[in-house]
PDB file of C-alpha atoms and ligand atoms in Angstrom:
ATOM      1  CA  MET A  11     -12.510 -18.065  33.161  1.00 95.00           C
ATOM      2  CA  LYS A  12     -11.919 -15.484  30.518  1.00 97.00           C
ATOM      3  CA  ASN A  13     -12.866 -16.082  26.863  1.00 98.00           C
ATOM      4  CA  ILE A  14     -10.562 -15.412  24.000  1.00 98.00           C
ATOM      5  CA  LEU A  15     -11.595 -15.281  20.317  1.00 98.00           C
ATOM      6  CA  VAL A  16      -8.804 -15.705  17.889  1.00 98.00           C
ATOM      7  CA  LEU A  17      -9.000 -14.489  14.250  1.00 98.00           C
ATOM      8  CA  VAL A  18      -6.779 -16.205  11.763  1.00 98.00           C
ATOM      9  CA  SER A  19      -6.002 -16.268   8.021  1.00 97.00           C
ATOM     10  CA  GLY A  20      -3.056 -18.636   7.761  1.00 97.00           C
ATOM     11  CA  SER A  21      -1.191 -21.500   9.257  1.00 97.00           C
ATOM     12  CA  GLY A  22      -2.025 -20.515  12.766  1.00 97.00           C
ATOM     13  CA  THR A  23       1.156 -21.377  14.618  1.00 98.00           C
ATOM     14  CA  ASN A  24       0.573 -18.339  16.953  1.00 98.00           C
ATOM     15  CA  LEU A  25      -2.934 -19.702  17.543  1.00 98.00           C
ATOM     16  CA  GLU A  26      -1.372 -23.062  18.481  1.00 98.00           C
ATOM     17  CA  ARG A  27       1.076 -21.351  20.860  1.00 98.00           C
ATOM     18  CA  ILE A  28      -1.800 -19.308  22.483  1.00 98.00           C
ATOM     19  CA  ILE A  29      -3.862 -22.488  22.945  1.00 98.00           C
ATOM     20  CA  ASP A  30      -0.820 -24.303  24.540  1.00 98.00           C
ATOM     21  CA  CYS A  31      -0.300 -21.330  26.910  1.00 98.00           C
ATOM     22  CA  THR A  32      -3.835 -21.287  28.076  1.00 98.00           C
ATOM     23  CA  ASN A  33      -3.480 -24.975  28.861  1.00 97.00           C
ATOM     24  CA  ASN A  34      -0.087 -24.710  30.592  1.00 97.00           C
ATOM     25  CA  GLY A  35      -0.954 -21.616  32.598  1.00 96.00           C
ATOM     26  CA  GLU A  36       1.329 -19.159  30.944  1.00 97.00           C
ATOM     27  CA  ILE A  37      -1.875 -17.387  30.128  1.00 98.00           C
ATOM     28  CA  SER A  38      -3.875 -17.820  33.322  1.00 97.00           C
ATOM     29  CA  ASP A  39      -7.549 -18.267  33.834  1.00 97.00           C
ATOM     30  CA  ALA A  40      -8.527 -18.091  30.201  1.00 98.00           C
ATOM     31  CA  LYS A  41      -9.415 -20.253  27.277  1.00 98.00           C
ATOM     32  CA  VAL A  42      -9.703 -19.907  23.510  1.00 98.00           C
ATOM     33  CA  SER A  43     -13.396 -20.440  23.030  1.00 98.00           C
ATOM     34  CA  LEU A  44     -13.760 -19.495  19.462  1.00 98.00           C
ATOM     35  CA  VAL A  45     -11.616 -19.304  16.359  1.00 98.00           C
ATOM     36  CA  VAL A  46     -12.819 -17.507  13.234  1.00 98.00           C
ATOM     37  CA  ALA A  47     -11.045 -17.412   9.844  1.00 98.00           C
ATOM     38  CA  ASP A  48     -11.699 -15.085   6.906  1.00 98.00           C
ATOM     39  CA  ARG A  49     -10.660 -17.815   4.413  1.00 97.00           C
ATOM     40  CA  GLU A  50      -9.913 -21.511   4.325  1.00 97.00           C
ATOM     41  CA  CYS A  51      -6.641 -21.957   6.235  1.00 98.00           C
ATOM     42  CA  PHE A  52      -4.810 -24.437   8.464  1.00 98.00           C
ATOM     43  CA  GLY A  53      -5.685 -22.325  11.501  1.00 98.00           C
ATOM     44  CA  LEU A  54      -9.271 -23.636  11.350  1.00 98.00           C
ATOM     45  CA  GLN A  55      -7.911 -27.261  11.336  1.00 98.00           C
ATOM     46  CA  ARG A  56      -5.851 -26.429  14.388  1.00 98.00           C
ATOM     47  CA  ALA A  57      -8.951 -25.211  16.187  1.00 98.00           C
ATOM     48  CA  GLU A  58     -10.729 -28.282  15.126  1.00 98.00           C
ATOM     49  CA  ASN A  59      -7.925 -30.561  16.414  1.00 98.00           C
ATOM     50  CA  HIS A  60      -8.280 -28.939  19.844  1.00 98.00           C
ATOM     51  CA  GLN A  61     -12.101 -29.227  19.608  1.00 98.00           C
ATOM     52  CA  ILE A  62     -12.436 -25.522  19.779  1.00 98.00           C
ATOM     53  CA  GLU A  63     -15.527 -24.040  18.109  1.00 98.00           C
ATOM     54  CA  ASN A  64     -14.550 -22.513  14.759  1.00 98.00           C
ATOM     55  CA  HIS A  65     -16.185 -20.694  11.876  1.00 98.00           C
ATOM     56  CA  LEU A  66     -15.264 -19.444   8.425  1.00 98.00           C
ATOM     57  CA  ILE A  67     -16.716 -16.131   7.603  1.00 97.00           C
ATOM     58  CA  LYS A  68     -15.805 -15.188   4.009  1.00 96.00           C
ATOM     59  CA  ARG A  69     -13.673 -12.057   3.728  1.00 96.00           C
ATOM     60  CA  GLY A  70     -15.164  -8.982   2.172  1.00 94.00           C
ATOM     61  CA  LYS A  71     -17.016  -5.863   3.183  1.00 93.00           C
ATOM     62  CA  ASP A  72     -19.466  -7.554   5.474  1.00 95.00           C
ATOM     63  CA  PHE A  73     -16.940  -9.633   7.372  1.00 96.00           C
ATOM     64  CA  CYS A  74     -17.035  -7.552  10.608  1.00 95.00           C
ATOM     65  CA  LYS A  75     -20.888  -7.247  10.472  1.00 95.00           C
ATOM     66  CA  ASN A  76     -21.189 -11.072  10.150  1.00 96.00           C
ATOM     67  CA  LEU A  77     -18.496 -11.543  12.849  1.00 96.00           C
ATOM     68  CA  ASP A  78     -20.379  -9.274  15.218  1.00 94.00           C
ATOM     69  CA  GLN A  79     -23.436 -11.432  14.860  1.00 94.00           C
ATOM     70  CA  ILE A  80     -21.656 -14.508  16.186  1.00 95.00           C
ATOM     71  CA  ILE A  81     -19.389 -13.066  18.853  1.00 96.00           C
ATOM     72  CA  PRO A  82     -20.630 -14.129  22.346  1.00 95.00           C
ATOM     73  CA  GLN A  83     -21.165 -11.112  24.612  1.00 92.00           C
ATOM     74  CA  ASN A  84     -18.856 -12.734  27.237  1.00 95.00           C
ATOM     75  CA  THR A  85     -15.830 -12.372  24.944  1.00 97.00           C
ATOM     76  CA  ASP A  86     -13.048 -10.777  26.981  1.00 97.00           C
ATOM     77  CA  LEU A  87     -10.395 -10.482  24.210  1.00 98.00           C
ATOM     78  CA  ILE A  88     -10.235 -10.654  20.401  1.00 98.00           C
ATOM     79  CA  VAL A  89      -6.774 -11.724  19.285  1.00 98.00           C
ATOM     80  CA  CYS A  90      -5.669 -11.188  15.648  1.00 97.00           C
ATOM     81  CA  ALA A  91      -3.089 -13.887  15.028  1.00 98.00           C
ATOM     82  CA  GLY A  92      -1.890 -13.603  11.427  1.00 95.00           C
ATOM     83  CA  PHE A  93      -5.268 -12.209  10.429  1.00 96.00           C
ATOM     84  CA  LEU A  94      -5.209 -10.408   7.111  1.00 92.00           C
ATOM     85  CA  SER A  95      -8.682  -8.539   6.786  1.00 91.00           C
ATOM     86  CA  ILE A  96      -8.990  -4.988   7.948  1.00 86.00           C
ATOM     87  CA  ILE A  97     -11.268  -4.478  10.905  1.00 92.00           C
ATOM     88  CA  THR A  98     -13.822  -1.737  10.325  1.00 94.00           C
ATOM     89  CA  PRO A  99     -13.840   1.477  12.434  1.00 93.00           C
ATOM     90  CA  GLU A 100     -17.261   0.579  13.834  1.00 94.00           C
ATOM     91  CA  PHE A 101     -16.017  -2.822  15.020  1.00 94.00           C
ATOM     92  CA  CYS A 102     -12.891  -1.208  16.525  1.00 93.00           C
ATOM     93  CA  GLU A 103     -14.990   1.239  18.380  1.00 92.00           C
ATOM     94  CA  LYS A 104     -17.375  -1.344  19.742  1.00 93.00           C
ATOM     95  CA  TRP A 105     -14.519  -3.586  21.027  1.00 93.00           C
ATOM     96  CA  GLN A 106     -12.072  -0.778  21.826  1.00 92.00           C
ATOM     97  CA  GLY A 107      -9.349  -1.946  24.181  1.00 94.00           C
ATOM     98  CA  LYS A 108     -10.333  -5.599  23.637  1.00 96.00           C
ATOM     99  CA  ILE A 109      -8.745  -6.227  20.196  1.00 97.00           C
ATOM    100  CA  ILE A 110      -5.054  -6.895  19.876  1.00 97.00           C
ATOM    101  CA  ASN A 111      -2.810  -7.800  16.865  1.00 96.00           C
ATOM    102  CA  ILE A 112       0.657  -9.093  16.270  1.00 97.00           C
ATOM    103  CA  HIS A 113       2.751  -7.476  13.643  1.00 96.00           C
ATOM    104  CA  PRO A 114       6.176  -8.797  12.341  1.00 97.00           C
ATOM    105  CA  SER A 115       8.254  -5.649  12.660  1.00 97.00           C
ATOM    106  CA  LEU A 116       9.200  -3.090  15.316  1.00 98.00           C
ATOM    107  CA  LEU A 117       6.275  -0.695  14.960  1.00 96.00           C
ATOM    108  CA  PRO A 118       5.968   2.081  14.072  1.00 95.00           C
ATOM    109  CA  LYS A 119       8.568   1.004  11.528  1.00 97.00           C
ATOM    110  CA  PHE A 120       7.347  -1.075   8.652  1.00 97.00           C
ATOM    111  CA  GLY A 121       3.659  -0.926   9.478  1.00 94.00           C
ATOM    112  CA  GLY A 122       0.594   0.247   7.456  1.00 90.00           C
ATOM    113  CA  LYS A 123      -0.885  -0.582   4.163  1.00 87.00           C
ATOM    114  CA  GLY A 124       0.864  -3.337   2.208  1.00 89.00           C
ATOM    115  CA  MET A 125       3.173  -4.146   5.123  1.00 92.00           C
ATOM    116  CA  TRP A 126       2.340  -7.817   5.764  1.00 90.00           C
ATOM    117  CA  GLY A 127       3.994 -11.140   5.352  1.00 90.00           C
ATOM    118  CA  MET A 128       7.230 -11.253   3.458  1.00 95.00           C
ATOM    119  CA  ASN A 129       6.869  -7.598   2.286  1.00 95.00           C
ATOM    120  CA  VAL A 130       7.724  -6.543   5.775  1.00 97.00           C
ATOM    121  CA  HIS A 131      10.963  -8.660   6.011  1.00 97.00           C
ATOM    122  CA  GLN A 132      11.975  -7.502   2.535  1.00 97.00           C
ATOM    123  CA  ALA A 133      11.480  -3.925   3.489  1.00 97.00           C
ATOM    124  CA  VAL A 134      13.546  -4.390   6.600  1.00 98.00           C
ATOM    125  CA  LEU A 135      16.382  -5.825   4.579  1.00 97.00           C
ATOM    126  CA  ASP A 136      16.122  -3.065   1.889  1.00 97.00           C
ATOM    127  CA  ALA A 137      16.355  -0.434   4.548  1.00 97.00           C
ATOM    128  CA  GLN A 138      19.447  -2.208   5.968  1.00 97.00           C
ATOM    129  CA  GLU A 139      18.058  -2.204   9.417  1.00 98.00           C
ATOM    130  CA  LYS A 140      20.312  -3.513  12.192  1.00 97.00           C
ATOM    131  CA  GLU A 141      17.395  -5.098  14.121  1.00 98.00           C
ATOM    132  CA  SER A 142      13.910  -6.254  13.592  1.00 98.00           C
ATOM    133  CA  GLY A 143      11.318  -8.085  15.687  1.00 98.00           C
ATOM    134  CA  ALA A 144       7.610  -8.159  16.502  1.00 98.00           C
ATOM    135  CA  THR A 145       5.006  -5.949  18.161  1.00 98.00           C
ATOM    136  CA  VAL A 146       1.860  -6.708  19.890  1.00 98.00           C
ATOM    137  CA  HIS A 147      -0.521  -3.683  19.894  1.00 97.00           C
ATOM    138  CA  PHE A 148      -4.135  -2.702  20.345  1.00 97.00           C
ATOM    139  CA  VAL A 149      -6.128  -2.521  17.129  1.00 95.00           C
ATOM    140  CA  THR A 150      -7.630   0.861  16.281  1.00 90.00           C
ATOM    141  CA  SER A 151      -9.035   2.128  12.992  1.00 86.00           C
ATOM    142  CA  GLY A 152      -5.536   3.244  11.820  1.00 81.00           C
ATOM    143  CA  ILE A 153      -3.703   0.231  10.380  1.00 78.00           C
ATOM    144  CA  ASP A 154      -0.916  -0.866  12.834  1.00 79.00           C
ATOM    145  CA  GLU A 155      -1.340   2.324  14.812  1.00 85.00           C
ATOM    146  CA  GLY A 156      -2.764   1.343  18.141  1.00 91.00           C
ATOM    147  CA  GLU A 157      -0.968   1.570  21.460  1.00 95.00           C
ATOM    148  CA  ILE A 158       1.970  -0.894  21.812  1.00 97.00           C
ATOM    149  CA  ILE A 159       1.679  -3.562  24.453  1.00 98.00           C
ATOM    150  CA  LEU A 160       4.954  -5.477  24.015  1.00 98.00           C
ATOM    151  CA  GLN A 161       7.805  -5.727  21.570  1.00 98.00           C
ATOM    152  CA  GLY A 162      10.603  -8.245  21.142  1.00 98.00           C
ATOM    153  CA  LYS A 163      13.807  -7.718  19.053  1.00 98.00           C
ATOM    154  CA  ILE A 164      16.287  -9.775  17.183  1.00 98.00           C
ATOM    155  CA  PRO A 165      19.463  -8.636  15.350  1.00 98.00           C
ATOM    156  CA  VAL A 166      19.389  -8.590  11.598  1.00 98.00           C
ATOM    157  CA  GLU A 167      22.501 -10.555  10.243  1.00 97.00           C
ATOM    158  CA  GLU A 168      24.364  -9.883   7.114  1.00 94.00           C
ATOM    159  CA  ASN A 169      23.277 -13.063   5.446  1.00 96.00           C
ATOM    160  CA  ASP A 170      19.614 -12.824   6.401  1.00 97.00           C
ATOM    161  CA  THR A 171      16.936 -13.353   3.749  1.00 97.00           C
ATOM    162  CA  PRO A 172      13.143 -12.584   4.129  1.00 97.00           C
ATOM    163  CA  ASP A 173      12.786 -16.192   4.969  1.00 97.00           C
ATOM    164  CA  THR A 174      15.355 -16.415   7.652  1.00 98.00           C
ATOM    165  CA  LEU A 175      14.125 -13.233   9.125  1.00 97.00           C
ATOM    166  CA  ALA A 176      10.522 -14.450   9.176  1.00 97.00           C
ATOM    167  CA  GLN A 177      11.626 -17.613  11.003  1.00 97.00           C
ATOM    168  CA  LYS A 178      13.453 -15.523  13.678  1.00 98.00           C
ATOM    169  CA  VAL A 179      10.650 -13.119  14.134  1.00 98.00           C
ATOM    170  CA  HIS A 180       8.150 -15.976  14.519  1.00 97.00           C
ATOM    171  CA  LEU A 181      10.156 -17.163  17.442  1.00 98.00           C
ATOM    172  CA  VAL A 182       9.959 -13.734  18.986  1.00 98.00           C
ATOM    173  CA  GLU A 183       6.192 -13.774  18.440  1.00 98.00           C
ATOM    174  CA  TYR A 184       5.805 -17.071  20.226  1.00 98.00           C
ATOM    175  CA  ASP A 185       7.573 -15.468  23.169  1.00 98.00           C
ATOM    176  CA  ILE A 186       5.795 -12.089  23.324  1.00 98.00           C
ATOM    177  CA  PHE A 187       2.248 -12.928  22.200  1.00 98.00           C
ATOM    178  CA  PRO A 188       1.268 -15.041  25.257  1.00 98.00           C
ATOM    179  CA  LYS A 189       2.938 -12.505  27.593  1.00 98.00           C
ATOM    180  CA  ALA A 190       1.014  -9.663  25.935  1.00 98.00           C
ATOM    181  CA  ILE A 191      -2.235 -11.488  26.211  1.00 98.00           C
ATOM    182  CA  GLU A 192      -1.641 -12.377  29.882  1.00 98.00           C
ATOM    183  CA  LYS A 193      -0.835  -8.613  30.507  1.00 97.00           C
ATOM    184  CA  VAL A 194      -4.007  -7.361  28.874  1.00 97.00           C
ATOM    185  CA  LEU A 195      -6.247  -9.954  30.449  1.00 96.00           C
ATOM    186  CA  ASN A 196      -4.737 -10.176  33.849  1.00 90.00           C
ATOM    187  CA  GLY A 197      -2.757  -6.978  34.434  1.00 86.00           C
TER     188      GLY A 197
HETATM  189  C1  GRF B  13       2.926 -13.734  11.855  1.00 90.91           C
HETATM  190  O1  GRF B  13       4.287 -13.428  11.346  1.00 90.91           O
HETATM  191  C2  GRF B  13       2.269 -12.467  12.201  1.00 90.91           C
HETATM  192  O2  GRF B  13       3.101 -11.446  12.656  1.00 90.91           O
HETATM  193  C3  GRF B  13       1.649 -11.986  10.890  1.00 90.91           C
HETATM  194  O3  GRF B  13       1.325 -13.240  10.326  1.00 90.91           O
HETATM  195  C4  GRF B  13       2.107 -14.256  10.729  1.00 90.91           C
HETATM  196  C5  GRF B  13       1.144 -15.389  11.250  1.00 90.91           C
HETATM  197  O4  GRF B  13       1.792 -16.567  11.425  1.00 90.91           O
HETATM  198  N1  GRF B  13       0.687 -11.074  11.048  1.00 90.91           N
HETATM  199  P1  GRF B  13       1.034 -17.856  11.965  1.00 90.91           P
HETATM  200  O5  GRF B  13      -0.277 -18.087  11.119  1.00 90.91           O
HETATM  201  O6  GRF B  13       0.647 -17.606  13.306  1.00 90.91           O
HETATM  202  O7  GRF B  13       1.888 -19.015  11.818  1.00 90.91           O
END
Protein backbone atom coordinates (compact mmCIF):
# COMPACT_ATOMS: atom_id res chain seq x y z
CA MET A 1 0.00 0.00 0.00
CA LYS A 2 1.50 3.32 -1.08
CA ASN A 3 1.44 6.35 1.19
CA ILE A 4 0.35 9.76 -0.03
CA LEU A 5 1.00 12.98 1.83
CA VAL A 6 -1.30 15.84 0.82
CA LEU A 7 -0.37 19.49 1.39
CA VAL A 8 -3.26 21.97 1.58
CA SER A 9 -3.91 25.65 2.28
CA GLY A 10 -7.60 25.98 1.54
CA SER A 11 -10.96 24.31 1.37
CA GLY A 12 -9.52 20.99 0.24
CA THR A 13 -12.12 19.81 -2.26
CA ASN A 14 -9.33 18.20 -4.28
CA LEU A 15 -8.11 16.50 -1.11
CA GLU A 16 -11.63 15.14 -0.57
CA ARG A 17 -11.72 13.82 -4.13
CA ILE A 18 -8.29 12.17 -3.74
CA ILE A 19 -9.39 10.48 -0.51
CA ASP A 20 -12.58 9.24 -2.24
CA CYS A 21 -10.55 7.86 -5.15
CA THR A 22 -8.18 5.94 -2.87
CA ASN A 23 -11.29 4.43 -1.26
CA ASN A 24 -13.13 3.60 -4.49
CA GLY A 25 -10.08 2.23 -6.33
CA GLU A 26 -9.72 4.94 -8.98
CA ILE A 27 -6.35 5.41 -7.27
CA SER A 28 -5.26 1.85 -6.63
CA ASP A 29 -3.30 0.42 -3.75
CA ALA A 30 -2.69 3.76 -2.03
CA LYS A 31 -3.98 5.77 0.88
CA VAL A 32 -3.75 9.36 2.08
CA SER A 33 -1.80 8.74 5.25
CA LEU A 34 -0.98 12.30 6.22
CA VAL A 35 -2.35 15.80 5.55
CA VAL A 36 -0.31 18.91 6.32
CA ALA A 37 -1.56 22.49 6.08
CA ASP A 38 0.49 25.68 6.21
CA ARG A 39 -2.39 27.65 7.77
CA GLU A 40 -5.74 27.04 9.45
CA CYS A 41 -8.05 25.80 6.72
CA PHE A 42 -10.99 23.51 6.05
CA GLY A 43 -8.65 20.96 4.45
CA LEU A 44 -7.47 20.00 7.95
CA GLN A 45 -11.07 19.45 9.03
CA ARG A 46 -11.65 17.18 6.02
CA ALA A 47 -8.64 15.07 7.05
CA GLU A 48 -9.98 14.94 10.59
CA ASN A 49 -13.42 13.85 9.31
CA HIS A 50 -11.75 10.92 7.55
CA GLN A 51 -9.62 10.15 10.61
CA ILE A 52 -6.45 10.89 8.71
CA GLU A 53 -3.44 12.13 10.67
CA ASN A 54 -3.09 15.85 10.10
CA HIS A 55 -0.79 18.66 11.16
CA LEU A 56 -0.60 22.40 10.92
CA ILE A 57 2.90 23.71 10.26
CA LYS A 58 2.87 27.50 10.17
CA ARG A 59 3.89 28.99 6.86
CA GLY A 60 7.19 30.87 6.72
CA LYS A 61 10.82 30.29 5.92
CA ASP A 62 11.15 27.14 8.05
CA PHE A 63 8.06 25.41 6.69
CA CYS A 64 9.93 22.87 4.55
CA LYS A 65 12.52 22.19 7.25
CA ASN A 66 9.76 21.51 9.76
CA LEU A 67 7.81 19.46 7.24
CA ASP A 68 10.85 17.34 6.48
CA GLN A 69 11.08 16.44 10.16
CA ILE A 70 7.65 14.85 10.26
CA ILE A 71 7.51 13.16 6.84
CA PRO A 72 7.58 9.39 7.22
CA GLN A 73 10.38 7.82 5.19
CA ASN A 74 7.88 5.48 3.53
CA THR A 75 6.07 8.39 1.81
CA ASP A 76 5.63 7.52 -1.88
CA LEU A 77 4.09 10.76 -3.13
CA ILE A 78 3.66 14.34 -1.92
CA VAL A 79 0.62 16.00 -3.47
CA CYS A 80 0.15 19.77 -3.37
CA ALA A 81 -3.62 20.24 -3.57
CA GLY A 82 -4.34 23.96 -3.38
CA PHE A 83 -1.14 24.54 -1.45
CA LEU A 84 0.09 28.13 -1.40
CA SER A 85 3.60 28.05 0.14
CA ILE A 86 6.67 27.82 -2.06
CA ILE A 87 8.64 24.61 -1.65
CA THR A 88 12.38 25.21 -1.12
CA PRO A 89 14.92 24.00 -3.72
CA GLU A 90 16.51 21.70 -1.09
CA PHE A 91 13.18 20.03 -0.40
CA CYS A 92 12.43 19.69 -4.13
CA GLU A 93 15.80 18.08 -4.65
CA LYS A 94 15.34 15.61 -1.82
CA TRP A 95 11.89 14.52 -3.02
CA GLN A 96 12.55 14.90 -6.74
CA GLY A 97 10.03 13.01 -8.88
CA LYS A 98 7.83 12.51 -5.84
CA ILE A 99 6.14 15.91 -5.51
CA ILE A 100 3.28 16.95 -7.77
CA ASN A 101 1.06 20.03 -7.93
CA ILE A 102 -2.17 21.04 -9.58
CA HIS A 103 -2.40 24.45 -11.24
CA PRO A 104 -5.65 26.01 -12.52
CA SER A 105 -4.44 26.91 -16.03
CA LEU A 106 -3.01 25.29 -19.12
CA LEU A 107 0.67 25.61 -18.20
CA PRO A 108 3.03 27.02 -19.34
CA LYS A 109 0.39 29.71 -19.82
CA PHE A 110 -0.61 31.69 -16.72
CA GLY A 111 1.89 30.13 -14.34
CA GLY A 112 4.63 31.57 -12.15
CA LYS A 113 4.77 34.18 -9.43
CA GLY A 114 1.44 35.76 -8.47
CA MET A 115 -0.50 33.32 -10.63
CA TRP A 116 -2.76 31.68 -8.09
CA GLY A 117 -6.46 31.64 -7.25
CA MET A 118 -8.64 34.18 -9.03
CA ASN A 119 -5.59 36.00 -10.48
CA VAL A 120 -5.18 33.12 -12.90
CA HIS A 121 -8.79 33.16 -14.14
CA GLN A 122 -8.81 36.97 -14.41
CA ALA A 123 -5.60 36.81 -16.49
CA VAL A 124 -7.13 34.17 -18.77
CA LEU A 125 -10.16 36.41 -19.37
CA ASP A 126 -8.01 39.54 -19.86
CA ALA A 127 -5.98 37.68 -22.49
CA GLN A 128 -9.25 36.65 -24.24
CA GLU A 129 -8.18 33.02 -24.28
CA LYS A 130 -10.48 30.62 -26.09
CA GLU A 131 -9.75 27.78 -23.67
CA SER A 132 -8.49 27.18 -20.16
CA GLY A 133 -8.13 24.18 -17.89
CA ALA A 134 -5.89 22.60 -15.30
CA THR A 135 -2.44 21.05 -15.24
CA VAL A 136 -0.90 18.45 -12.96
CA HIS A 137 2.89 18.69 -13.00
CA PHE A 138 5.99 17.64 -11.08
CA VAL A 139 7.25 20.23 -8.63
CA THR A 140 10.74 21.60 -9.22
CA SER A 141 12.45 24.68 -7.84
CA GLY A 142 11.06 26.86 -10.68
CA ILE A 143 7.48 27.90 -9.90
CA ASP A 144 4.98 25.94 -12.06
CA GLU A 145 7.83 24.78 -14.31
CA GLY A 146 8.14 21.02 -13.70
CA GLU A 147 7.31 18.35 -16.25
CA ILE A 148 3.61 18.14 -17.11
CA ILE A 149 1.85 14.90 -16.19
CA LEU A 150 -1.71 15.59 -17.33
CA GLN A 151 -3.87 18.47 -18.57
CA GLY A 152 -7.59 18.90 -19.02
CA LYS A 153 -9.28 21.65 -21.05
CA ILE A 154 -12.54 23.57 -21.08
CA PRO A 155 -13.73 26.25 -23.51
CA VAL A 156 -13.88 29.83 -22.25
CA GLU A 157 -17.37 31.20 -23.00
CA GLU A 158 -18.19 34.83 -23.74
CA ASN A 159 -20.09 35.36 -20.51
CA ASP A 160 -17.54 33.66 -18.23
CA THR A 161 -16.36 35.50 -15.11
CA PRO A 162 -13.40 34.52 -12.89
CA ASP A 163 -15.93 32.73 -10.66
CA THR A 164 -17.57 30.66 -13.39
CA LEU A 165 -14.17 29.80 -14.85
CA ALA A 166 -12.92 28.73 -11.42
CA GLN A 167 -15.94 26.44 -11.03
CA LYS A 168 -15.43 24.82 -14.42
CA VAL A 169 -11.70 24.41 -13.91
CA HIS A 170 -12.34 22.79 -10.52
CA LEU A 171 -14.41 20.10 -12.27
CA VAL A 172 -11.49 19.48 -14.63
CA GLU A 173 -9.22 19.15 -11.59
CA TYR A 174 -11.44 16.51 -10.00
CA ASP A 175 -11.15 14.54 -13.22
CA ILE A 176 -7.41 14.77 -13.94
CA PHE A 177 -5.89 14.86 -10.44
CA PRO A 178 -6.73 11.25 -9.45
CA LYS A 179 -5.72 10.05 -12.93
CA ALA A 180 -2.36 11.81 -12.66
CA ILE A 181 -1.77 10.38 -9.18
CA GLU A 182 -2.60 6.89 -10.41
CA LYS A 183 -0.24 7.38 -13.35
CA VAL A 184 2.68 8.55 -11.18
CA LEU A 185 2.16 5.88 -8.52
CA ASN A 186 1.21 2.90 -10.61
CA GLY A 187 2.48 3.66 -14.12
C1 LIG B 1 -7.45 24.63 -7.12
O1 LIG B 1 -8.06 25.41 -8.09
C2 LIG B 1 -6.01 24.45 -7.46
O2 LIG B 1 -5.73 24.41 -8.81
C3 LIG B 1 -5.40 25.66 -6.85
O3 LIG B 1 -6.10 25.84 -5.65
C4 LIG B 1 -7.41 25.33 -5.77
C5 LIG B 1 -7.65 24.39 -4.63
O4 LIG B 1 -8.97 24.09 -4.42
N1 LIG B 1 -3.98 25.53 -6.76
P1 LIG B 1 -9.43 23.11 -3.26
O5 LIG B 1 -8.83 23.60 -1.95
O6 LIG B 1 -8.93 21.74 -3.60
O7 LIG B 1 -10.91 23.18 -3.26
